[in-house]
Each structure stands twice: as structure tokens, then as C-alpha cells.
PDB file of C-alpha atoms in Angstrom:
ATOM      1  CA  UNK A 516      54.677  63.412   1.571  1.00  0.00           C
ATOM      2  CA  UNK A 517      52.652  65.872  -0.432  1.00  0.00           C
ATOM      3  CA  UNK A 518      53.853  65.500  -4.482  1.00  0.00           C
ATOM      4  CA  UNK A 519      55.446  69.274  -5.679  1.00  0.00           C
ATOM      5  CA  UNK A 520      52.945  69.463  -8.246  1.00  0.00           C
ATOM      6  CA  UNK A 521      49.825  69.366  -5.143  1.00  0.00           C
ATOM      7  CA  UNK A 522      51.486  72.698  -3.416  1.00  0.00           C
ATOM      8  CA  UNK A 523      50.148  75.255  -5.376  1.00  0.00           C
ATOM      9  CA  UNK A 524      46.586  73.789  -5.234  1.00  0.00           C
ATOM     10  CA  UNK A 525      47.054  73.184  -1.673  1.00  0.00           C
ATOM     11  CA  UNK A 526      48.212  77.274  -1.083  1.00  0.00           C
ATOM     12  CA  UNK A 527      44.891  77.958  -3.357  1.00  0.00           C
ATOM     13  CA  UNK A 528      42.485  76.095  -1.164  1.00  0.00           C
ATOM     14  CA  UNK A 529      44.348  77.179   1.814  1.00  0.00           C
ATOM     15  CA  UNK A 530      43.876  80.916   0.958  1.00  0.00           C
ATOM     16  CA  UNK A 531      40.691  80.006   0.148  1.00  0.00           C
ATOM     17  CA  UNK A 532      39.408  78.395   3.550  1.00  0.00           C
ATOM     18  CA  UNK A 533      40.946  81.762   5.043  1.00  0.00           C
ATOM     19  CA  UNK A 534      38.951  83.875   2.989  1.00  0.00           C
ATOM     20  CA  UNK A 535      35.660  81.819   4.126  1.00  0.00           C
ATOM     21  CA  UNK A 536      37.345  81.540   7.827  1.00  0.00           C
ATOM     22  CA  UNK A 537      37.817  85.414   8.271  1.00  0.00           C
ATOM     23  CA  UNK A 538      34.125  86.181   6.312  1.00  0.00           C
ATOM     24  CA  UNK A 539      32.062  83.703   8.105  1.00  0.00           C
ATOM     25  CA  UNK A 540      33.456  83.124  11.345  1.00  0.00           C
ATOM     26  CA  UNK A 541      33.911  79.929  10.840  1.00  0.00           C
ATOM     27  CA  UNK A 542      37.937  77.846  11.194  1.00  0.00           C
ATOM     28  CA  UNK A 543      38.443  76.643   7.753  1.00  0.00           C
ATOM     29  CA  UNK A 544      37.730  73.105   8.638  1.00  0.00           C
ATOM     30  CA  UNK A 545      34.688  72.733   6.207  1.00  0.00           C
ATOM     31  CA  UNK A 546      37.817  73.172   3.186  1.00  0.00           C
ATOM     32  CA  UNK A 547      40.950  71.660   5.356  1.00  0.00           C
ATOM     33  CA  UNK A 548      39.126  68.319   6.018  1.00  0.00           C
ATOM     34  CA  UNK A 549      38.061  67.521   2.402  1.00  0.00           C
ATOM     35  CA  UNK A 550      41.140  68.666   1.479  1.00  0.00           C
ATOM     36  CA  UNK A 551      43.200  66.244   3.529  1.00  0.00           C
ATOM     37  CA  UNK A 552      40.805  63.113   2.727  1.00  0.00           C
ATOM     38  CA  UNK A 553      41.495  64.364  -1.199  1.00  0.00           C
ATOM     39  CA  UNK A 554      45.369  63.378  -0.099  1.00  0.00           C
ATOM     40  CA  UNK A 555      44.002  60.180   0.806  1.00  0.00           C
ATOM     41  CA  UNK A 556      44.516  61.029   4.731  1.00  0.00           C
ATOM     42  CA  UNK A 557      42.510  58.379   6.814  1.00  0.00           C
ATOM     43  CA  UNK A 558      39.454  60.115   8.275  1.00  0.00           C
ATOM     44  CA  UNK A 559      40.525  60.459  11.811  1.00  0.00           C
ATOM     45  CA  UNK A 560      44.000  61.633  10.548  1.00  0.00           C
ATOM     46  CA  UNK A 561      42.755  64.410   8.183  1.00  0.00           C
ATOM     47  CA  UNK A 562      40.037  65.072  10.624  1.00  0.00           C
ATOM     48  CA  UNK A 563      42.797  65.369  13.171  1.00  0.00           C
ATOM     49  CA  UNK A 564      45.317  67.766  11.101  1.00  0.00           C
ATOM     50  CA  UNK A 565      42.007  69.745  10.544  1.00  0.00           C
ATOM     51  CA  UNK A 566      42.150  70.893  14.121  1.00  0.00           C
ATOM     52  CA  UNK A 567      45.707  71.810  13.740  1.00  0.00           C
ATOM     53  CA  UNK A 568      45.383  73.953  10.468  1.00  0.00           C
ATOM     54  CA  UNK A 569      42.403  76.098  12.600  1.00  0.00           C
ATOM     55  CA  UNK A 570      44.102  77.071  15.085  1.00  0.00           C
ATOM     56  CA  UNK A 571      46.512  79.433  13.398  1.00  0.00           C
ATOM     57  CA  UNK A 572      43.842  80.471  10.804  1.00  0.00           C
ATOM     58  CA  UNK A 573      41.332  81.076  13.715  1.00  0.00           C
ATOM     59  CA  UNK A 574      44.278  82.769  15.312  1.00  0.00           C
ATOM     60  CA  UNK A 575      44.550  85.399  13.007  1.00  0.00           C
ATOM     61  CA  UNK A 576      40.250  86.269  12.509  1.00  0.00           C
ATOM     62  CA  UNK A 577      40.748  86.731  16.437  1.00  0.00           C
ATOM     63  CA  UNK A 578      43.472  89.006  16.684  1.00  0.00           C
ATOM     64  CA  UNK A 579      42.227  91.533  14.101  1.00  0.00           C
ATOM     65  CA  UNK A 580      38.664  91.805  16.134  1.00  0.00           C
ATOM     66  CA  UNK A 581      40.036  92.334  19.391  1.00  0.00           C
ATOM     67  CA  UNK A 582      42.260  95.144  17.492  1.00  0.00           C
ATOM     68  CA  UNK A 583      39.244  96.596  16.333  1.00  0.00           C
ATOM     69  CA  UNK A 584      37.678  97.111  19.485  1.00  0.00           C
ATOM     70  CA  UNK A 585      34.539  95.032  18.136  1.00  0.00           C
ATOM     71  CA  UNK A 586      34.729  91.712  20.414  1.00  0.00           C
ATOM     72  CA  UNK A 587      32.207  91.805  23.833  1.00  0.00           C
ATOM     73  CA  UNK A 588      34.818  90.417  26.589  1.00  0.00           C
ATOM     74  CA  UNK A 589      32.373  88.849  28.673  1.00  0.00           C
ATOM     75  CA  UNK A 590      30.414  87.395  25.840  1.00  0.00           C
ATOM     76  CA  UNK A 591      33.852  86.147  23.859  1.00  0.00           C
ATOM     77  CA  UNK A 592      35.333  84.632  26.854  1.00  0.00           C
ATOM     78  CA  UNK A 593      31.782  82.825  27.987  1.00  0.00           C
ATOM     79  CA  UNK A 594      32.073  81.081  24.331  1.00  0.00           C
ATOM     80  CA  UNK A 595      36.003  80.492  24.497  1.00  0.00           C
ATOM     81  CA  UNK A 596      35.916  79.051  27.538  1.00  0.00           C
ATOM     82  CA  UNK A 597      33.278  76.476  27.204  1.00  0.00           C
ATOM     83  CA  UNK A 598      34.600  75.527  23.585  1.00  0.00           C
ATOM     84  CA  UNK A 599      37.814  75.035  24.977  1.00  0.00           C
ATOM     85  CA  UNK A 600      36.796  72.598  27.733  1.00  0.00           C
ATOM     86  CA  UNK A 601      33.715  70.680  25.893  1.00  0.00           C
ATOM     87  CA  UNK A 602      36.530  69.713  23.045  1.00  0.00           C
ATOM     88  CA  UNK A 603      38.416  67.713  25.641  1.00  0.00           C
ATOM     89  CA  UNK A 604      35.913  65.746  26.394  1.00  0.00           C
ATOM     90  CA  UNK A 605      34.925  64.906  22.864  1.00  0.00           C
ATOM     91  CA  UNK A 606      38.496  64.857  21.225  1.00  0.00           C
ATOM     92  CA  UNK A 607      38.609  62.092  23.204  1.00  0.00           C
ATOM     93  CA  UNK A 608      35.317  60.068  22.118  1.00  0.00           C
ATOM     94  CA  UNK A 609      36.077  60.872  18.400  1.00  0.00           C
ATOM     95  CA  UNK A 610      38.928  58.523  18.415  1.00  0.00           C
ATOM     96  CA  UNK A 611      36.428  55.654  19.933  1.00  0.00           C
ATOM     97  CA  UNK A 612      33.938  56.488  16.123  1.00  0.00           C
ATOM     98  CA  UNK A 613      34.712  54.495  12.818  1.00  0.00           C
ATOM     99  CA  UNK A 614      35.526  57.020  10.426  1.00  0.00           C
ATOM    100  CA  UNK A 615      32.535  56.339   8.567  1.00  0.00           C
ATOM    101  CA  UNK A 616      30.376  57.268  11.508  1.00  0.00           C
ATOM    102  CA  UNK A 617      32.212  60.751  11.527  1.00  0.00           C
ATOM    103  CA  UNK A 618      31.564  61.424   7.927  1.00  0.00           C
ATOM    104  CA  UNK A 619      28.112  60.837   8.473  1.00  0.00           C
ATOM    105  CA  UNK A 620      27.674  63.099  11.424  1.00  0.00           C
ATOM    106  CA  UNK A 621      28.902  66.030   9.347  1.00  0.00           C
ATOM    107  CA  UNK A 622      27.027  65.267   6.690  1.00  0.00           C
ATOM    108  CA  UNK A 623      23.794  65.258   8.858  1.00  0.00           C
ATOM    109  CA  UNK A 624      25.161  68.644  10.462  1.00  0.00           C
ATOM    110  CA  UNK A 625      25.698  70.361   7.139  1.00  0.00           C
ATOM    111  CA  UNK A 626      22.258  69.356   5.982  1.00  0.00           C
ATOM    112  CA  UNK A 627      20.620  70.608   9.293  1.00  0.00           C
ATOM    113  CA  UNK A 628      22.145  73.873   8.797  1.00  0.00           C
ATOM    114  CA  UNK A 629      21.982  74.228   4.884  1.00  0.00           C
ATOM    115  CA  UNK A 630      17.439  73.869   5.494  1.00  0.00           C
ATOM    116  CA  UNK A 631      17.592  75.809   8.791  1.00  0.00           C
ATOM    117  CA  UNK A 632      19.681  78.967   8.221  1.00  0.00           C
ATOM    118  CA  UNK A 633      17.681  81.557   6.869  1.00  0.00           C
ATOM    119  CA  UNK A 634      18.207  85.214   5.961  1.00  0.00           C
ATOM    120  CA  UNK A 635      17.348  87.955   8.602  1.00  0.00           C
ATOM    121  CA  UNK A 636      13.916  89.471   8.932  1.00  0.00           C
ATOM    122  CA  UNK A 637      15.758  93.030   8.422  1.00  0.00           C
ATOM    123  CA  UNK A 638      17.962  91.953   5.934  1.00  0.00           C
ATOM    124  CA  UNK A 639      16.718  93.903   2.652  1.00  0.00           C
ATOM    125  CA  UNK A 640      15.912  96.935   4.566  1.00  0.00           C
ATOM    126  CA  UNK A 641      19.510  96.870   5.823  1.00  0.00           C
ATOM    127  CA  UNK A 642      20.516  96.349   2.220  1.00  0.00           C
ATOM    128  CA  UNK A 643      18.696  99.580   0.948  1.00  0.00           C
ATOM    129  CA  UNK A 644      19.456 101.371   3.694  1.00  0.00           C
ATOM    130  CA  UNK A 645      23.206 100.606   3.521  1.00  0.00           C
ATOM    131  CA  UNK A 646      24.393 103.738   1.557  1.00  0.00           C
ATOM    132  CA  UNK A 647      22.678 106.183   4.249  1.00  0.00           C
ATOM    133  CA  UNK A 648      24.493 104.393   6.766  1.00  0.00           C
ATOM    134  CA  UNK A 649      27.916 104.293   5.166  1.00  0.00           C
ATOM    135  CA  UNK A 650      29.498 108.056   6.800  1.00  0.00           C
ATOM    136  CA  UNK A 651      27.348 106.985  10.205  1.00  0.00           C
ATOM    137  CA  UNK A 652      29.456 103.608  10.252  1.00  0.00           C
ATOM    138  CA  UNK A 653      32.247 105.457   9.781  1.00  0.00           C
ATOM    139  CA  UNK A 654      31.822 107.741  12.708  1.00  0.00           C
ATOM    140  CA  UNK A 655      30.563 104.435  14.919  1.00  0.00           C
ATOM    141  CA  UNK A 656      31.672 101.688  13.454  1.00  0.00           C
ATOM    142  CA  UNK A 657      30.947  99.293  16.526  1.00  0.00           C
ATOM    143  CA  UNK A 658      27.373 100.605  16.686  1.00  0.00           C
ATOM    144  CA  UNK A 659      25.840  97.693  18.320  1.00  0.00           C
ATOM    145  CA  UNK A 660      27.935  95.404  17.618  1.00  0.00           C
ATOM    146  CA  UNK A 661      29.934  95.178  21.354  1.00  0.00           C
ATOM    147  CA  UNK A 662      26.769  94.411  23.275  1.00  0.00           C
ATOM    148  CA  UNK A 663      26.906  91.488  25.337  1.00  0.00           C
ATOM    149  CA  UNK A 664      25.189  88.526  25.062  1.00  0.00           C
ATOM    150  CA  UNK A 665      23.515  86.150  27.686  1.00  0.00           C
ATOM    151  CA  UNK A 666      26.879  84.187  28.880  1.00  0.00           C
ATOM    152  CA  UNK A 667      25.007  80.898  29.990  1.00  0.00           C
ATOM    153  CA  UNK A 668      23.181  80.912  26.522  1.00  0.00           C
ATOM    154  CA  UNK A 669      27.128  81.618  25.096  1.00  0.00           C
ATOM    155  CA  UNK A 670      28.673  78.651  26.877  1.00  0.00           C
ATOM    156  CA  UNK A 671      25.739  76.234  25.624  1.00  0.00           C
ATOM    157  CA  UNK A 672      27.192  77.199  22.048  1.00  0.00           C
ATOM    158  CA  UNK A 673      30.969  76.855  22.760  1.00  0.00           C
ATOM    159  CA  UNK A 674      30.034  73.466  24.007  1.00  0.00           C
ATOM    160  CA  UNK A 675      28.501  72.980  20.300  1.00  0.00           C
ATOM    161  CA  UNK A 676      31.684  74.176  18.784  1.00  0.00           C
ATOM    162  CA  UNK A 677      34.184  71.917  21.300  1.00  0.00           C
ATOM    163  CA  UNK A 678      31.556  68.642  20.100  1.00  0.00           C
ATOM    164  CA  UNK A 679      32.258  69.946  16.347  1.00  0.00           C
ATOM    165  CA  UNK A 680      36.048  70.948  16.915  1.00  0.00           C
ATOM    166  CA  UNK A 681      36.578  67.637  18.928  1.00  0.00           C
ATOM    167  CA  UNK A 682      35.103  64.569  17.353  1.00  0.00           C
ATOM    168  CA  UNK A 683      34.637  66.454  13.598  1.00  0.00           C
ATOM    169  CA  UNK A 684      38.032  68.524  13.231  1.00  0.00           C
ATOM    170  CA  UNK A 685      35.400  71.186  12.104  1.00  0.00           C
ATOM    171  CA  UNK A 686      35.889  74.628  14.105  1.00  0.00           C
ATOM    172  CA  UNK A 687      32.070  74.447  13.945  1.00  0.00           C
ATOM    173  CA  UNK A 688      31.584  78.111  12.968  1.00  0.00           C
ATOM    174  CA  UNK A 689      29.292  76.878  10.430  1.00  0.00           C
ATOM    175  CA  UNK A 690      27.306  75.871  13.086  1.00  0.00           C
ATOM    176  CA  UNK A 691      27.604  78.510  15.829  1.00  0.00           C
ATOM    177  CA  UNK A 692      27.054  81.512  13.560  1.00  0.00           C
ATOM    178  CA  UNK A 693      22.988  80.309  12.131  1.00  0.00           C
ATOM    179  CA  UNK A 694      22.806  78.996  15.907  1.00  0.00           C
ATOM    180  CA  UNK A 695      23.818  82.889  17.268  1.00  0.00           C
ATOM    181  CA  UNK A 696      21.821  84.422  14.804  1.00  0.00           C
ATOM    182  CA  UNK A 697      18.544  82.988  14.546  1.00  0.00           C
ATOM    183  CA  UNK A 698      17.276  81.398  18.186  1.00  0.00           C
ATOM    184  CA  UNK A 699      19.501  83.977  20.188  1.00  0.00           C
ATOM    185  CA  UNK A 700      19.171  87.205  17.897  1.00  0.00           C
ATOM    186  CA  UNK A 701      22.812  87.710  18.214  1.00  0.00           C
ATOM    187  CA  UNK A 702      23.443  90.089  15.277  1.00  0.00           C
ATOM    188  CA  UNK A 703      25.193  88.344  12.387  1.00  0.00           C
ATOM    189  CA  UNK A 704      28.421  90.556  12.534  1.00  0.00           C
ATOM    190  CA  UNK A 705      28.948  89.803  16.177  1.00  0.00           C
ATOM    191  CA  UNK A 706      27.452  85.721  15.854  1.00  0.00           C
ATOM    192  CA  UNK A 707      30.795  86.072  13.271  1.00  0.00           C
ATOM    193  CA  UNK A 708      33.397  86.913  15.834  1.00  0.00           C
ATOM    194  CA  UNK A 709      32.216  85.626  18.270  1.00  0.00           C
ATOM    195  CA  UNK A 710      32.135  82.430  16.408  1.00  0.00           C
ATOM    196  CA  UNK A 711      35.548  82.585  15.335  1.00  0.00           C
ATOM    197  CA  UNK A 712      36.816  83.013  19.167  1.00  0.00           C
ATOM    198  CA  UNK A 713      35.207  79.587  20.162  1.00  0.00           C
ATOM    199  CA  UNK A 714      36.809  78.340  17.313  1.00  0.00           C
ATOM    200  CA  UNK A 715      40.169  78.984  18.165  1.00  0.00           C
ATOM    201  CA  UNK A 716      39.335  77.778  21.026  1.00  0.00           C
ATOM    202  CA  UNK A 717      37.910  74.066  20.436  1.00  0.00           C
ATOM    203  CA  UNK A 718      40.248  73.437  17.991  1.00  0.00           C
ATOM    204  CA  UNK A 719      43.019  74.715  20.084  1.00  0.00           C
ATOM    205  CA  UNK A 720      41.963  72.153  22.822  1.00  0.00           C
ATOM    206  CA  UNK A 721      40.992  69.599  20.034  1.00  0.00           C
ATOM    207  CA  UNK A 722      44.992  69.825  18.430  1.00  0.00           C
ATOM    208  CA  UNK A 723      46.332  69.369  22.167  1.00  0.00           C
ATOM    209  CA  UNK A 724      43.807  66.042  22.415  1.00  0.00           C
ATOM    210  CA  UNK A 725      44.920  64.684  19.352  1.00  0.00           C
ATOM    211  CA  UNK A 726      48.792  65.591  19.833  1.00  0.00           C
ATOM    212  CA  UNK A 727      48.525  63.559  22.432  1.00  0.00           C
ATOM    213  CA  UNK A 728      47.256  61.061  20.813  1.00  0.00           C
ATOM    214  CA  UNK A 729      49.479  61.005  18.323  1.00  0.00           C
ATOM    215  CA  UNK A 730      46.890  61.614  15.961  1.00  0.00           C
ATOM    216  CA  UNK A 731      47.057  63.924  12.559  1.00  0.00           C
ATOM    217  CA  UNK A 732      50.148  65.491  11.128  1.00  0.00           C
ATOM    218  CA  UNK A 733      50.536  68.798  12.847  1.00  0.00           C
ATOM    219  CA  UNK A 734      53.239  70.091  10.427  1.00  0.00           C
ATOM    220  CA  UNK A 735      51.012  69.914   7.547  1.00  0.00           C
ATOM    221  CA  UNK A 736      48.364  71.685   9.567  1.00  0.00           C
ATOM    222  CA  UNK A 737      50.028  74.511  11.009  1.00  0.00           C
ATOM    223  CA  UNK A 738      51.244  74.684   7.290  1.00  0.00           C
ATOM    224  CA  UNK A 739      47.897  75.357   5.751  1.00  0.00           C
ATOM    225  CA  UNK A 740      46.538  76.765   7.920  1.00  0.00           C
ATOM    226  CA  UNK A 741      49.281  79.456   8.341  1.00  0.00           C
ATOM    227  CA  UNK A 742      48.882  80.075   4.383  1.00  0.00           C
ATOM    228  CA  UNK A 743      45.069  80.315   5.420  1.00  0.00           C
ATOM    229  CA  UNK A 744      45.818  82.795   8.056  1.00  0.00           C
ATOM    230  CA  UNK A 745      46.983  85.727   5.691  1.00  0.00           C
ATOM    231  CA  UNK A 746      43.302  85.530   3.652  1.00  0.00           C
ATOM    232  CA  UNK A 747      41.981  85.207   7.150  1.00  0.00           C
ATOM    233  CA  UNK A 748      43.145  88.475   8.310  1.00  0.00           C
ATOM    234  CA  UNK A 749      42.220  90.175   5.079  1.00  0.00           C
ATOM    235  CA  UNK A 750      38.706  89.401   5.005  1.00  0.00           C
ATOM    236  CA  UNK A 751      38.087  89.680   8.798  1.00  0.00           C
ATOM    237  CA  UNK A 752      39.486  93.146   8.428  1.00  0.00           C
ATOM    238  CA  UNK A 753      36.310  94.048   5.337  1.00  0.00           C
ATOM    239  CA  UNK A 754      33.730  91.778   6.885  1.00  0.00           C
ATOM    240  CA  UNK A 755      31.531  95.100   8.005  1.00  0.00           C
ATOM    241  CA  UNK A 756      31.240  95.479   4.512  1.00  0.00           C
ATOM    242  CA  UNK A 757      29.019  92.550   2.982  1.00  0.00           C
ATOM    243  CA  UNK A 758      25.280  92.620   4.040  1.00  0.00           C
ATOM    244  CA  UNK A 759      23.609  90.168   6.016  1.00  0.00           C
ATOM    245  CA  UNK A 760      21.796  88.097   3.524  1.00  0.00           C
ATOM    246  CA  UNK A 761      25.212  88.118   1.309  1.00  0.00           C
ATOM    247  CA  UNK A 762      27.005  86.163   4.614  1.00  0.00           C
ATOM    248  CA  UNK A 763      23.549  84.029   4.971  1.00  0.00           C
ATOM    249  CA  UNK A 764      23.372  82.934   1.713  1.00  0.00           C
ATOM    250  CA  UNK A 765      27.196  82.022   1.617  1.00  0.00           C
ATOM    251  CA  UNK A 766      26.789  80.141   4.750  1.00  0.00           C
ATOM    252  CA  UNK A 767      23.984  78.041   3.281  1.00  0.00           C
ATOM    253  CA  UNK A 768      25.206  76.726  -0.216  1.00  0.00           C
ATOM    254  CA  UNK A 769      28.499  76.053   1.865  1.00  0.00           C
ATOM    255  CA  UNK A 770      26.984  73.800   3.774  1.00  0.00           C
ATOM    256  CA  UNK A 771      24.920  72.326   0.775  1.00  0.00           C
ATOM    257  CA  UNK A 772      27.942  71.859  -0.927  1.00  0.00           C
ATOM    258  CA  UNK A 773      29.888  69.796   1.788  1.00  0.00           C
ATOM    259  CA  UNK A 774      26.598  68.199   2.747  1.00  0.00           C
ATOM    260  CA  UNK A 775      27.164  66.362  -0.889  1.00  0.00           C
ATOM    261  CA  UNK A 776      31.211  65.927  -0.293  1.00  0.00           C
ATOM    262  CA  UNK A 777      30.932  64.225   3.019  1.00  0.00           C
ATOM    263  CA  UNK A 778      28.001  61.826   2.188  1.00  0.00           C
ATOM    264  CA  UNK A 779      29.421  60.977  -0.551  1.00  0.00           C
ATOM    265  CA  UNK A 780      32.692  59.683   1.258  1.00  0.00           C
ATOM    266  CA  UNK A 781      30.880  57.971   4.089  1.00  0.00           C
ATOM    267  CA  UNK A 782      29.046  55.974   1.503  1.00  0.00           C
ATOM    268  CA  UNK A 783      32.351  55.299  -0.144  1.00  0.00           C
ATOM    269  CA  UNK A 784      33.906  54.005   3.284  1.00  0.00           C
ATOM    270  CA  UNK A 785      30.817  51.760   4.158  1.00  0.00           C
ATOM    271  CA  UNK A 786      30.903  50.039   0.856  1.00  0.00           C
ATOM    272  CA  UNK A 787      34.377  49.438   1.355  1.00  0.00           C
ATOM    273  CA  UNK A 788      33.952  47.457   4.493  1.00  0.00           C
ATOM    274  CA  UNK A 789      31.516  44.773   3.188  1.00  0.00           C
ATOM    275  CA  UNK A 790      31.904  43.209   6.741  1.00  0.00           C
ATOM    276  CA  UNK A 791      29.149  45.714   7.968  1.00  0.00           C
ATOM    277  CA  UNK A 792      26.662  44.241   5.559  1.00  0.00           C
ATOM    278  CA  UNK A 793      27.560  40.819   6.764  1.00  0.00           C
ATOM    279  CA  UNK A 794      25.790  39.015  10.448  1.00  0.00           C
TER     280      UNK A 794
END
């Protein structure tokens, strides 16, 4: 059980994965599993109840861009599809991974992506130019953002997130939205929701895997991550109003940041086991 004194910090960081979750497309999982190895959660458990706290927080990013009109059909249900799917089949080879071995695959993940992201060619024009635009974007504010993207290039991704959302208990938005962005020139706004559709996804498949399993505690993940899904909805509602480079740059001392956390805990569990030291 979670001590009375934790819940307030735990509604904080829960509010505050939703914030990030609804901004940057991404599930929350980069805060909910270093949060639940804080509570001293084995890795595949917190990496588990991860998955569940996404769903609802992933949930609620969805709903508000489908209400907006701003979500490609084809392109969303390309990326949903193969998330869902692809984090079957890994949900299930996570379990087979020491939980040092996980820690270490985000860690090379979040370095990967904190050296490769980089900002948009057109992002300081966009940022001077973003006053003129203002009473345009309110006339159109879908503009080109409901264009469709390639759907076997789309799939390739979700398969990225349902590897992330499966064996990690990331929603792997953190991945999908540099991936969308750079190599397939999906604009960054769009990368965003589309990202957080195959993220509700994956995890969605990943928390049926591991209830199967018996693996995680799904009441303390629907918990957070219905606290997370109230910032979630908030910021997914303004996200047409931060710049490019401001969602770039966020994205990429994120990932620097829980580059540091998770090596740091891998290196914690090897030296733990001295038995992998020994022949």
C-alpha cells in the first residue's frame, strides 16, 4: 500500500505526466515508470502498472483530437492498429527479460532520441511568423494538419510503439513523435496525435498482456493515470499553441533526463546481483 503522506506527490507527478502526455503525444510512461520503481515496485511490476496508468491518460489526449476534427482516419487507424497488435507479441517477450535488461533498453532508447531529435528546418520562421498567422489559424485551424500520411510507413511506427508499450511499459510517444517528424516529415502537430493514438493503443494491448499475466497492479494504474487524464485533456486542448522548437526542445531534455534515471537504476540492479559478475 501507498503511505498517506506519498498521495499528494503521487497526484503532482500524475498531473504532471498528463501535462507532458497531452503536449507531446507521448502516454505518460516516461514519469509513471520512475515513479512506480521510486515505490520500490519490481521493474516488471512498475513497468507493468505503467501500461495500465496510459491507457486512461492516452484515453483522454485521443478523445479531445478526434473532437477537434484534427486526427487523419486513415493515417490514425494505420498507427493504432499496428501498435495494438505488435504489443502482443512483445508484452509477451518482456516478461522472458531480467529487469535489468529492460532498464537498459530504455536507457539506450532515451539516449538515441535525446542526440537524434532535432528542431525543424522551418522552425524560427514559424516562430516569427506566428503572430501573422494567429486570426488565419483561427479561421482554419486544421490547416494542414488532417493530411494523411503513407499508412505502410504508419504501421512500421505503431509496431515501434507496441515494442516500447509491450516489453518497456513506455507508450513510446517519445519515440514515435522525433521518428514522425524527422525521416517521414510528418508535421510535428500531427506526429503529436497521431502519436498519442498508437499509444493508447499499445498500451491498451500491453495492460490486457500483462492482466493476464497477472502482472502490475492495475488499480494503482488506472488511478494515476486517471488523475493524469484531467492535465491530459487540458494541454491536448492548447497544444496548437506552443511552436515547434518549444515541443522539440521539451522532447529532448526529457529524454536526457530519464536517459540519467534509468541508467542509473540498471546499474543499481546489476550490482545487486553479484552472481552476474561471477563464471
Amino acid at each position: 500500500m501507498v503511505p498517506w503522506w506519498d498521495i499528494p506527490l503521487l497526484i503532482s507527478l500524475g498531473l504532471l505526466a498528463g501535462g507532458l502526455a497531452g503536449l507531446l503525444g507521448i502516454g505518460g510512461g516516461l514519469i509513471f515508470a520512475p515513479v512506480l520503481l521510486w515505490l520500490n515496485l519490481p521493474p516488471h511490476q512498475a513497468l507493468a502498472t505503467s501500461s495500465f496508468a496510459i491507457v486512461p491518460t492516452a484515453l483522454a489526449g485521443t478523445i479531445v483530437h478526434l473532437q477537434s476534427g484534427s486526427l487523419p482516419t486513415r493515417s490514425a487507424l494505420a498507427i493504432g492498429l499496428a501498435g495494438f497488435g505488435s504489443a502482443f507479441l512483445f508484452g509477451g517477450l518482456g516478461g522472458l527479460a531480467a529487469g535489468w535488461v529492460l532498464l537498459a533498453m530504455q536507457t539506450a532508447v532515451y539516449v538515441l532520441l535525446a542526440f537524434s531529435i532535432k528542431e525543424p528546418p522551418q522552425a524560427e520562421e514559424e516562430a516569427g511568423e506566428e503572430e501573422n498567422k494567429e486570426k488565419e489559424e483561427e479561421k482554419e485551424p486544421l490547416c494542414l494538419e488532417t493530411e494523411e500520411t503513407s499508412a505502410p510507413l504508419l504501421a512500421g511506427v505503431g509496431c515501434i510503439a507496441g515494442w516500447t508499450a509491450g516489453m518497456l511499459g513506455l507508450g513510446g510517444g517519445l519515440v514515435l513523435v522525433p521518428l514522425m517528424s524527422g525521416p517521414f516529415s510528418v508535421p510535428i502537430h500531427q506526429a503529436i496525435r497521431l502519436s498519442t493514438v498508437a499509444v493508447l493503443c499499445s498500451a491498451s494491448a500491453a495492460s490486457l498482456q500483462f492482466l493476464h499475466e497477472g502482472r502490475g497492479i492495475p488499480w494503482m494504474g488506472l488511478t494515476l493515470g486517471s488523475v493524469a487524464a484531467l492535465a491530459a485533456q487540458w494541454t491536448a486542448r492548447r497544444l496548437d499553441l506552443f511552436d515547434s522548437a518549444v515541443l522539440v526542445r521539451c522532447l529532448r531534455g526529457l529524454a536526457i533526463v530519464l536517459a540519467v534515471d534509468s541508467s542509473r537504476r540498471a546499474i543499481q540492479l546489476v550490482l545487486s546481483q553479484p552472481h552476474l559478475f561471477m563464471h
